[in-house]
Amino acid sequence: CTQAVAGHHHTQNTSLTPKIQCWTDIIYTDGSVMKTKDDSLVGSGIYEPNKEGDHSSPQLQLYIKPNGHGSTNTINRSKLAGILVELQQGHTDITTDSAY
């Protein structure tokens, strides 16, 4: 796995050890909420990058409606729904921008 980011040149510091050896091994999830005058629209997204050099399949992007209603229609529900879908698919290397 390459550590380069498109358009950026990074000098590798050999005294540091990354926690994640290859970012393409990780599934990324996030939740979102938009307030409307009548309700809150919530959803979650999943991003699964291609493995390095694998151009046979496109990057996977899923959008999930977590089906909350009233007080259960929350950003936390949408974040957890994305994680649940990936766990149900057998993935265990999942990251999000929240700590639970």
C-alpha positions in Angstrom: 0.0 0.0 0.0 1.4 3.4 -0.9 1.3 6.2 1.7 1.2 9.0 -1.0 -1.7 11.3 -1.2 -2.6 12.7 -4.6 -1.0 16.1 -5.1 1.1 15.9 -1.9 4.7 14.8 -1.3 5.4 13.4 2.2 8.7 12.7 3.7 8.6 9.5 5.6 9.7 9.7 9.2 11.1 6.2 10.0 10.8 6.8 13.8 7.0 6.8 13.5 5.0 3.6 13.2 1.5 4.1 11.6 -1.4 2.5 13.4 -2.9 1.6 10.0 -0.5 0.0 7.6 -2.7 0.4 4.5 -5.6 2.9 4.4 -7.3 0.9 1.6 -7.9 -2.0 4.1 -10.3 0.2 6.1 -14.1 0.8 5.5 -15.1 4.5 6.2 -18.6 5.4 7.5 -20.3 8.6 8.5 -23.7 9.9 9.3 -25.5 13.1 8.4 -28.5 15.1 9.5 -30.4 17.9 7.8 -33.1 19.8 9.7 -36.2 20.7 7.7 -39.2 22.6 8.9 -41.1 19.4 9.4 -38.5 16.8 10.4 -34.9 15.8 10.3 -33.5 14.0 7.4 -30.8 11.5 8.4 -28.7 9.1 6.5 -25.3 7.4 6.5 -22.7 6.7 3.9 -20.1 4.0 3.5 -17.0 4.3 1.5 -14.8 1.2 0.7 -11.7 2.1 -1.3 -10.3 -0.1 -4.0 -7.3 -2.3 -3.1 -4.1 -0.8 -4.5 -3.8 -1.8 -8.2 -7.3 -3.3 -8.3 -9.2 -1.4 -11.0 -11.5 -4.3 -11.9 -14.2 -3.1 -9.5 -15.2 0.5 -8.7 -14.9 2.0 -5.2 -17.9 1.0 -3.2 -20.1 3.8 -2.0 -23.4 3.1 -0.2 -26.0 5.5 1.1 -28.2 4.1 3.9 -31.5 5.4 5.3 -31.5 4.4 9.0 -35.4 4.5 9.3 -35.6 6.5 12.5 -38.8 8.3 13.5 -39.4 11.1 15.9 -36.9 11.0 18.8 -35.0 8.0 17.2 -34.3 10.0 14.0 -30.8 11.1 15.1 -27.3 11.5 13.8 -26.0 8.8 16.2 -28.6 6.3 14.7 -27.4 7.1 11.2 -23.7 6.7 12.2 -24.4 3.4 13.9 -26.6 2.2 10.9 -23.6 2.5 8.6 -21.4 0.6 11.0 -24.0 -2.1 11.4 -24.3 -2.6 7.6 -20.6 -3.2 7.3 -20.5 -5.6 10.3 -23.3 -7.5 8.6 -21.2 -7.7 5.5 -18.4 -9.3 7.5 -16.1 -6.3 7.7 -14.3 -5.6 11.0 -11.8 -2.9 10.0 -14.3 0.1 10.1 -13.6 3.7 11.0 -15.8 6.7 11.6 -15.2 10.2 12.9 -17.0 9.4 16.2 -15.8 7.6 19.4 -18.4 5.2 20.8 
